[in-house]
Amino acid sequence: MMRFTTLIKNPADWMTGEGADNAIVLTSRIRLARNLRGEAFPGWAKKEQRRHALEIMRPAVEALPCMKDAFSQELDDLNSVQKQVLVERHLISREHAARGEGSAAVIERRQSIALMLNEEDHLRMQAIRPGMSLRGAFEALSAIDDDLENSLELAFDHELGYLTTCPTNLGTGLRASAMLHLPALVLSDQIGQVLQAVNKIGLAVRGLYGEGTESLGNLFQISNQSTLGESEETILRRLERVIAQVATHERNARDKLLEDDPAMVSDKIGRAYGVLRHAWIIDSKEALTHLSLLRLGGDLGFLPQDTVKTCDALLMDIQPAHLQLHSGRKLSPEERDSIRAEIVRGRLQSLEAPDIRSTRKKDESDPDPEIL
């Protein structure tokens, strides 16, 4: 099995790959919740019961074809920084990181597939893909689900479907979500209206790290809320339709901002560039906000297209636990802010200033280039 240092040495495939509509939809994720028949669910189980369930599940998960040379570790064997790195990479949940004895994580070497053992449910499995690729993620996870059903007895009721700890996961046990980058809707003060409409049709909007977390860097996670009484196809189709509509609103907002107030757009991106290139102290929230605007600049052509990949990599590398892992020691908040600024300056050292000439409104006094 792979060691932790080997796992996190390289960025995940979904962090570096290019997917459909990647300018707005950063990632697509499918999660399935399953439990073992005849075993106490993790929230009610005693330590020995959790340990027994883990001994049943872990060999079956490690034997999956996709888990060859995977990372497999009990969480008790990881320190707090290592667990938080996995949270920051969206490979385990915050709740799973806080679990005690009898919990484990099995993660495919490319970090596109991850299974949490004894989280809220016995099995929480997820697939992540770059861009808009809910179908691709679902197909990958469905194959894994089928393999596990052949080797494990899962808790299933013919009326209710898959039995889960939380009633909102009953039925398919499916949670589908996409992470969207929506800076133009935020800048144009339309984000509240759009997200309110999303909530009204039964979808959830969460922050960067899921339920109960703040939206940072203009990143919003949209997902289904319930799984009972609906097929997987119905859930996916509705979510795909809504995400496409939100992405269209974001594109329209970008076009409108460039048409109505190009100076403001140029100023926001230019200021972000200036702060990130020259700051010596910067906290997570400020850094993510400016990286969001720099990424927008790359998408709009103010900056080279490679800027987008650089920003995406930095979104992860400047997180608190990643900084401490990089430094090899526990850091104070002040030390983290200083090292974060140093890393950002280094990555952006060769990035030239934004080209804002193409965003100027045409003035009647401007000479016509065709006449010249």
Short mmCIF file of C-alpha atoms in Angstrom, two decimals:
data_model
loop_
_atom_site.label_atom_id
_atom_site.label_comp_id
_atom_site.label_asym_id
_atom_site.label_seq_id
_atom_site.Cartn_x
_atom_site.Cartn_y
_atom_site.Cartn_z
CA MET A 1 0.00 0.00 0.00
CA MET A 2 1.05 3.57 -0.73
CA ARG A 3 2.55 5.78 1.97
CA PHE A 4 1.00 9.12 2.89
CA THR A 5 3.99 11.12 1.62
CA THR A 6 3.75 9.39 -1.76
CA LEU A 7 0.01 10.05 -1.99
CA ILE A 8 0.20 13.78 -1.46
CA LYS A 9 3.48 14.36 -3.32
CA ASN A 10 1.55 15.10 -6.51
CA PRO A 11 -1.71 16.97 -7.03
CA ALA A 12 -4.85 14.92 -7.64
CA ASP A 13 -5.91 14.26 -11.23
CA TRP A 14 -9.05 16.32 -10.74
CA MET A 15 -6.92 19.29 -9.60
CA THR A 16 -4.85 19.39 -12.79
CA GLY A 17 -7.09 17.90 -15.47
CA GLU A 18 -9.24 19.85 -17.89
CA GLY A 19 -12.95 19.10 -18.01
CA ALA A 20 -16.05 20.41 -19.74
CA ASP A 21 -16.90 24.03 -18.86
CA ASN A 22 -13.83 24.19 -16.60
CA ALA A 23 -13.86 27.99 -16.62
CA ILE A 24 -16.89 27.84 -14.29
CA VAL A 25 -17.35 24.23 -13.12
CA LEU A 26 -14.14 23.24 -11.35
CA THR A 27 -15.10 19.73 -10.29
CA SER A 28 -17.95 17.22 -10.26
CA ARG A 29 -18.37 14.79 -7.39
CA ILE A 30 -20.54 11.74 -6.75
CA ARG A 31 -20.85 10.26 -3.27
CA LEU A 32 -22.66 7.05 -2.26
CA ALA A 33 -23.58 6.10 1.30
CA ARG A 34 -23.83 2.41 2.23
CA ASN A 35 -24.05 0.38 5.44
CA LEU A 36 -23.46 -3.25 6.37
CA ARG A 37 -26.45 -5.44 7.09
CA GLY A 38 -26.58 -6.68 10.68
CA GLU A 39 -23.91 -4.27 11.96
CA ALA A 40 -24.55 -1.32 14.27
CA PHE A 41 -24.28 1.95 12.34
CA PRO A 42 -21.11 3.91 13.23
CA GLY A 43 -22.83 6.63 15.23
CA TRP A 44 -24.37 4.07 17.56
CA ALA A 45 -21.62 1.46 17.52
CA LYS A 46 -19.24 0.80 20.36
CA LYS A 47 -15.49 0.69 19.67
CA GLU A 48 -15.38 -3.07 19.29
CA GLN A 49 -18.37 -2.97 16.92
CA ARG A 50 -16.70 -0.31 14.79
CA ARG A 51 -13.53 -2.35 14.75
CA HIS A 52 -15.47 -5.46 13.70
CA ALA A 53 -17.20 -3.60 10.85
CA LEU A 54 -13.84 -2.23 9.69
CA GLU A 55 -12.34 -5.72 9.60
CA ILE A 56 -15.20 -6.79 7.31
CA MET A 57 -15.06 -3.80 4.96
CA ARG A 58 -11.42 -2.93 4.59
CA PRO A 59 -10.22 -6.11 2.83
CA ALA A 60 -13.11 -5.86 0.34
CA VAL A 61 -12.31 -2.21 -0.42
CA GLU A 62 -8.57 -2.82 -0.76
CA ALA A 63 -9.31 -5.70 -3.17
CA LEU A 64 -11.10 -3.41 -5.64
CA PRO A 65 -9.28 -3.28 -9.02
CA CYS A 66 -8.95 0.51 -8.84
CA MET A 67 -7.28 0.27 -5.41
CA LYS A 68 -4.12 -1.46 -6.56
CA ASP A 69 -1.19 0.34 -4.86
CA ALA A 70 -3.69 2.61 -3.12
CA PHE A 71 -3.33 4.49 0.16
CA SER A 72 -5.07 2.68 3.03
CA GLN A 73 -4.73 3.88 6.60
CA GLU A 74 -6.63 3.93 9.87
CA LEU A 75 -7.19 7.53 10.91
CA ASP A 76 -5.77 6.88 14.37
CA ASP A 77 -2.41 6.30 12.68
CA LEU A 78 -2.42 9.77 11.09
CA ASN A 79 -1.56 12.95 12.94
CA SER A 80 -3.85 15.99 12.96
CA VAL A 81 -2.01 17.77 10.13
CA GLN A 82 -2.11 14.71 7.88
CA LYS A 83 -5.84 14.29 8.46
CA GLN A 84 -6.45 17.96 7.73
CA VAL A 85 -4.48 17.69 4.47
CA LEU A 86 -6.89 14.95 3.39
CA VAL A 87 -9.81 17.21 4.34
CA GLU A 88 -8.34 20.11 2.34
CA ARG A 89 -8.00 17.79 -0.67
CA HIS A 90 -11.66 16.78 -0.27
CA LEU A 91 -10.62 13.14 0.23
CA ILE A 92 -12.20 12.79 3.67
CA SER A 93 -14.76 14.92 5.49
CA ARG A 94 -14.16 17.09 8.54
CA GLU A 95 -16.45 14.72 10.46
CA HIS A 96 -14.42 11.70 9.40
CA ALA A 97 -11.16 13.38 10.46
CA ALA A 98 -12.65 13.78 13.95
CA ARG A 99 -13.65 10.11 14.25
CA GLY A 100 -11.89 7.86 16.73
CA GLU A 101 -10.78 4.26 16.69
CA GLY A 102 -12.13 2.02 13.96
CA SER A 103 -12.22 4.57 11.09
CA ALA A 104 -10.08 4.39 7.97
CA ALA A 105 -9.59 5.91 4.53
CA VAL A 106 -8.76 4.05 1.32
CA ILE A 107 -7.73 6.38 -1.51
CA GLU A 108 -6.87 5.54 -5.10
CA ARG A 109 -3.37 6.67 -6.07
CA ARG A 110 -4.65 9.38 -8.47
CA GLN A 111 -7.00 10.63 -5.71
CA SER A 112 -10.04 10.45 -8.01
CA ILE A 113 -11.67 7.71 -5.91
CA ALA A 114 -11.80 7.76 -2.12
CA LEU A 115 -13.65 5.62 0.40
CA MET A 116 -14.26 6.61 4.00
CA LEU A 117 -14.81 3.65 6.32
CA ASN A 118 -16.88 4.19 9.47
CA GLU A 119 -17.69 7.83 8.88
CA GLU A 120 -21.38 8.67 9.50
CA ASP A 121 -22.16 5.49 7.55
CA HIS A 122 -20.05 2.36 7.25
CA LEU A 123 -19.10 3.27 3.69
CA ARG A 124 -18.90 6.72 2.18
CA MET A 125 -17.43 6.38 -1.32
CA GLN A 126 -16.79 9.22 -3.70
CA ALA A 127 -15.53 9.90 -7.22
CA ILE A 128 -14.27 13.33 -8.29
CA ARG A 129 -13.74 14.48 -11.87
CA PRO A 130 -12.53 17.82 -13.31
CA GLY A 131 -15.08 20.11 -14.94
CA MET A 132 -18.69 19.20 -15.62
CA SER A 133 -18.58 15.40 -15.50
CA LEU A 134 -21.25 14.11 -13.15
CA ARG A 135 -21.97 11.20 -15.48
CA GLY A 136 -18.33 10.14 -15.65
CA ALA A 137 -18.00 10.26 -11.86
CA PHE A 138 -21.26 8.34 -11.42
CA GLU A 139 -20.25 5.59 -13.84
CA ALA A 140 -16.90 5.14 -12.07
CA LEU A 141 -18.54 4.89 -8.66
CA SER A 142 -21.37 2.64 -9.85
CA ALA A 143 -18.82 0.04 -10.95
CA ILE A 144 -17.20 0.15 -7.50
CA ASP A 145 -20.60 -0.08 -5.82
CA ASP A 146 -21.44 -3.18 -7.88
CA ASP A 147 -18.15 -4.84 -6.93
CA LEU A 148 -18.71 -4.18 -3.23
CA GLU A 149 -22.26 -5.50 -3.36
CA ASN A 150 -20.84 -8.78 -4.62
CA SER A 151 -18.49 -9.06 -1.64
CA LEU A 152 -20.41 -7.37 1.20
CA GLU A 153 -23.96 -7.71 2.56
CA LEU A 154 -25.38 -4.18 2.48
CA ALA A 155 -28.32 -2.81 4.47
CA PHE A 156 -31.16 -2.52 1.93
CA ASP A 157 -34.94 -2.34 2.19
CA HIS A 158 -37.16 -3.02 -0.83
CA GLU A 159 -39.40 -0.04 0.01
CA LEU A 160 -36.88 2.47 1.40
CA GLY A 161 -33.81 1.51 -0.61
CA TYR A 162 -30.33 1.70 0.94
CA LEU A 163 -30.52 2.32 4.69
CA THR A 164 -28.42 5.20 6.00
CA THR A 165 -27.75 6.98 9.27
CA CYS A 166 -29.31 10.24 8.11
CA PRO A 167 -32.86 10.03 6.65
CA THR A 168 -31.95 12.51 3.90
CA ASN A 169 -29.61 9.88 2.43
CA LEU A 170 -32.19 7.07 2.38
CA GLY A 171 -33.01 5.51 -0.97
CA THR A 172 -30.24 5.82 -3.52
CA GLY A 173 -27.73 7.12 -0.96
CA LEU A 174 -26.55 9.40 -3.76
CA ARG A 175 -25.16 12.89 -3.24
CA ALA A 176 -24.16 14.58 -6.47
CA SER A 177 -22.43 17.95 -6.43
CA ALA A 178 -20.39 20.37 -8.49
CA MET A 179 -17.99 23.10 -7.39
CA LEU A 180 -18.65 26.32 -9.29
CA HIS A 181 -16.49 29.44 -9.59
CA LEU A 182 -18.91 32.40 -9.71
CA PRO A 183 -16.93 35.65 -9.33
CA ALA A 184 -19.00 37.70 -11.81
CA LEU A 185 -22.27 36.89 -10.05
CA VAL A 186 -20.65 37.99 -6.78
CA LEU A 187 -19.22 41.20 -8.28
CA SER A 188 -22.57 42.10 -9.87
CA ASP A 189 -24.51 41.36 -6.65
CA GLN A 190 -26.61 38.70 -8.37
CA ILE A 191 -25.31 35.75 -6.38
CA GLY A 192 -27.97 35.95 -3.66
CA GLN A 193 -30.82 35.90 -6.13
CA VAL A 194 -29.36 32.99 -8.11
CA LEU A 195 -28.60 30.87 -5.04
CA GLN A 196 -32.03 31.57 -3.57
CA ALA A 197 -33.60 30.22 -6.78
CA VAL A 198 -31.41 27.11 -6.53
CA ASN A 199 -32.55 26.50 -2.95
CA LYS A 200 -36.21 26.90 -3.89
CA ILE A 201 -36.09 23.93 -6.25
CA GLY A 202 -34.73 21.63 -3.56
CA LEU A 203 -30.98 21.83 -4.14
CA ALA A 204 -28.39 22.76 -1.52
CA VAL A 205 -25.67 25.40 -1.79
CA ARG A 206 -22.65 24.97 0.45
CA GLY A 207 -19.18 26.39 0.94
CA LEU A 208 -15.76 25.16 -0.11
CA TYR A 209 -15.71 22.22 2.32
CA GLY A 210 -19.37 21.26 2.29
CA GLU A 211 -22.13 21.59 4.84
CA GLY A 212 -21.66 24.33 7.42
CA THR A 213 -18.63 25.90 5.73
CA GLU A 214 -18.16 29.39 4.33
CA SER A 215 -17.97 30.12 0.64
CA LEU A 216 -14.39 31.24 -0.01
CA GLY A 217 -12.76 32.35 -3.24
CA ASN A 218 -16.19 32.77 -4.89
CA LEU A 219 -16.52 28.96 -4.89
CA PHE A 220 -19.95 27.44 -4.35
CA GLN A 221 -20.91 23.78 -4.09
CA ILE A 222 -24.35 22.87 -5.46
CA SER A 223 -25.84 19.45 -4.68
CA ASN A 224 -29.06 17.50 -4.28
CA GLN A 225 -30.57 17.46 -0.78
CA SER A 226 -32.66 14.29 -0.70
CA THR A 227 -32.32 10.84 -2.24
CA LEU A 228 -35.54 9.08 -1.25
CA GLY A 229 -38.19 8.43 -3.90
CA GLU A 230 -36.04 9.51 -6.85
CA SER A 231 -33.88 7.50 -9.20
CA GLU A 232 -30.22 8.28 -9.78
CA GLU A 233 -31.08 9.39 -13.31
CA THR A 234 -33.67 11.90 -12.05
CA ILE A 235 -31.24 13.36 -9.50
CA LEU A 236 -28.42 13.70 -12.04
CA ARG A 237 -30.59 15.15 -14.78
CA ARG A 238 -32.05 17.85 -12.53
CA LEU A 239 -28.65 18.80 -11.12
CA GLU A 240 -27.07 18.94 -14.59
CA ARG A 241 -29.84 21.23 -15.79
CA VAL A 242 -29.52 23.61 -12.83
CA ILE A 243 -25.72 23.73 -13.00
CA ALA A 244 -25.91 24.54 -16.71
CA GLN A 245 -28.33 27.38 -15.93
CA VAL A 246 -26.14 28.80 -13.17
CA ALA A 247 -23.09 28.59 -15.46
CA THR A 248 -25.02 30.49 -18.14
CA HIS A 249 -25.90 33.20 -15.60
CA GLU A 250 -22.21 33.46 -14.67
CA ARG A 251 -21.14 33.77 -18.33
CA ASN A 252 -23.79 36.43 -18.95
CA ALA A 253 -22.67 38.32 -15.84
CA ARG A 254 -19.07 38.28 -17.07
CA ASP A 255 -20.11 39.64 -20.47
CA LYS A 256 -22.29 42.31 -18.85
CA LEU A 257 -19.53 43.46 -16.51
CA LEU A 258 -17.07 43.76 -19.39
CA GLU A 259 -19.60 45.71 -21.42
CA ASP A 260 -20.88 48.05 -18.69
CA ASP A 261 -17.91 48.53 -16.37
CA PRO A 262 -14.63 47.27 -17.84
CA ALA A 263 -12.64 49.67 -15.66
CA MET A 264 -14.00 48.03 -12.50
CA VAL A 265 -13.18 44.54 -13.81
CA SER A 266 -9.68 45.68 -14.78
CA ASP A 267 -9.19 47.30 -11.38
CA LYS A 268 -10.29 44.20 -9.45
CA ILE A 269 -8.00 41.90 -11.44
CA GLY A 270 -5.12 44.38 -11.38
CA ARG A 271 -5.38 44.86 -7.62
CA ALA A 272 -5.48 41.10 -7.08
CA TYR A 273 -2.37 40.72 -9.23
CA GLY A 274 -0.59 43.47 -7.31
CA VAL A 275 -1.40 42.07 -3.87
CA LEU A 276 -0.51 38.48 -4.72
CA ARG A 277 2.74 39.43 -6.47
CA HIS A 278 3.97 41.69 -3.68
CA ALA A 279 2.30 40.77 -0.36
CA TRP A 280 4.54 39.48 2.41
CA ILE A 281 1.70 38.53 4.75
CA ILE A 282 -1.66 37.19 3.57
CA ASP A 283 -4.33 35.07 5.25
CA SER A 284 -6.32 32.27 3.61
CA LYS A 285 -9.48 34.24 2.98
CA GLU A 286 -7.72 37.18 1.34
CA ALA A 287 -5.50 34.92 -0.74
CA LEU A 288 -8.44 32.87 -2.02
CA THR A 289 -10.38 36.02 -2.90
CA HIS A 290 -7.50 37.42 -4.95
CA LEU A 291 -6.74 34.06 -6.59
CA SER A 292 -10.38 33.90 -7.66
CA LEU A 293 -10.02 37.25 -9.42
CA LEU A 294 -6.71 36.24 -10.96
CA ARG A 295 -8.35 33.06 -12.27
CA LEU A 296 -11.13 35.20 -13.72
CA GLY A 297 -8.45 37.28 -15.43
CA GLY A 298 -7.07 34.13 -17.04
CA ASP A 299 -10.52 33.07 -18.22
CA LEU A 300 -11.25 36.52 -19.69
CA GLY A 301 -7.92 36.81 -21.52
CA PHE A 302 -6.38 39.47 -19.26
CA LEU A 303 -3.70 36.95 -18.33
CA PRO A 304 -2.22 33.86 -20.01
CA GLN A 305 -4.46 30.79 -19.93
CA ASP A 306 -1.86 28.94 -17.84
CA THR A 307 -2.77 31.33 -15.03
CA VAL A 308 -5.92 29.28 -14.42
CA LYS A 309 -3.94 26.10 -13.69
CA THR A 310 -1.54 28.01 -11.46
CA CYS A 311 -4.43 29.45 -9.46
CA ASP A 312 -6.12 26.06 -9.15
CA ALA A 313 -2.93 24.52 -7.77
CA LEU A 314 -2.45 27.38 -5.33
CA LEU A 315 -6.03 27.05 -4.06
CA MET A 316 -4.89 23.80 -2.47
CA ASP A 317 -1.23 24.47 -1.71
CA ILE A 318 -1.88 27.56 0.44
CA GLN A 319 -4.35 25.84 2.77
CA PRO A 320 -3.19 25.74 6.44
CA ALA A 321 -2.41 22.02 6.71
CA HIS A 322 -0.64 21.94 3.34
CA LEU A 323 1.57 24.81 4.50
CA GLN A 324 2.45 22.97 7.70
CA LEU A 325 3.17 19.77 5.80
CA HIS A 326 5.36 21.73 3.38
CA SER A 327 7.24 23.31 6.30
CA GLY A 328 7.58 20.06 8.23
CA ARG A 329 6.36 21.58 11.48
CA LYS A 330 3.35 23.10 13.19
CA LEU A 331 2.99 26.78 12.33
CA SER A 332 1.38 29.67 14.12
CA PRO A 333 -1.25 31.63 12.16
CA GLU A 334 1.27 34.44 11.66
CA GLU A 335 3.87 32.02 10.30
CA ARG A 336 1.31 30.49 7.94
CA ASP A 337 0.36 33.90 6.57
CA SER A 338 4.01 34.72 5.90
CA ILE A 339 4.85 31.38 4.26
CA ARG A 340 1.62 31.52 2.22
CA ALA A 341 2.63 34.90 0.80
CA GLU A 342 6.12 33.60 0.01
CA ILE A 343 4.75 30.59 -1.90
CA VAL A 344 2.31 32.73 -3.89
CA ARG A 345 5.01 35.27 -4.78
CA GLY A 346 7.27 32.46 -5.97
CA ARG A 347 4.61 30.83 -8.15
CA LEU A 348 3.59 34.14 -9.73
CA GLN A 349 7.10 35.54 -10.10
CA SER A 350 7.18 35.25 -13.89
CA LEU A 351 3.54 36.28 -14.44
CA GLU A 352 3.35 39.54 -16.39
CA ALA A 353 0.88 42.26 -15.44
CA PRO A 354 -2.70 41.90 -16.78
CA ASP A 355 -3.29 43.16 -20.32
CA ILE A 356 -6.31 45.44 -19.95
CA ARG A 357 -6.19 47.15 -23.35
CA SER A 358 -8.86 44.91 -24.86
CA THR A 359 -11.37 45.88 -22.15
CA ARG A 360 -11.48 49.64 -22.80
CA LYS A 361 -14.80 50.94 -23.99
CA LYS A 362 -14.48 52.32 -27.47
CA ASP A 363 -14.57 56.10 -27.39
CA GLU A 364 -15.69 58.23 -30.30
CA SER A 365 -12.38 60.12 -30.15
CA ASP A 366 -10.36 56.90 -30.47
CA PRO A 367 -8.87 56.52 -33.94
CA ASP A 368 -10.30 53.72 -36.04
CA PRO A 369 -7.54 51.10 -36.51
CA GLU A 370 -8.91 50.19 -39.94
CA ILE A 371 -8.61 53.82 -41.15
CA LEU A 372 -5.04 53.96 -39.86
#
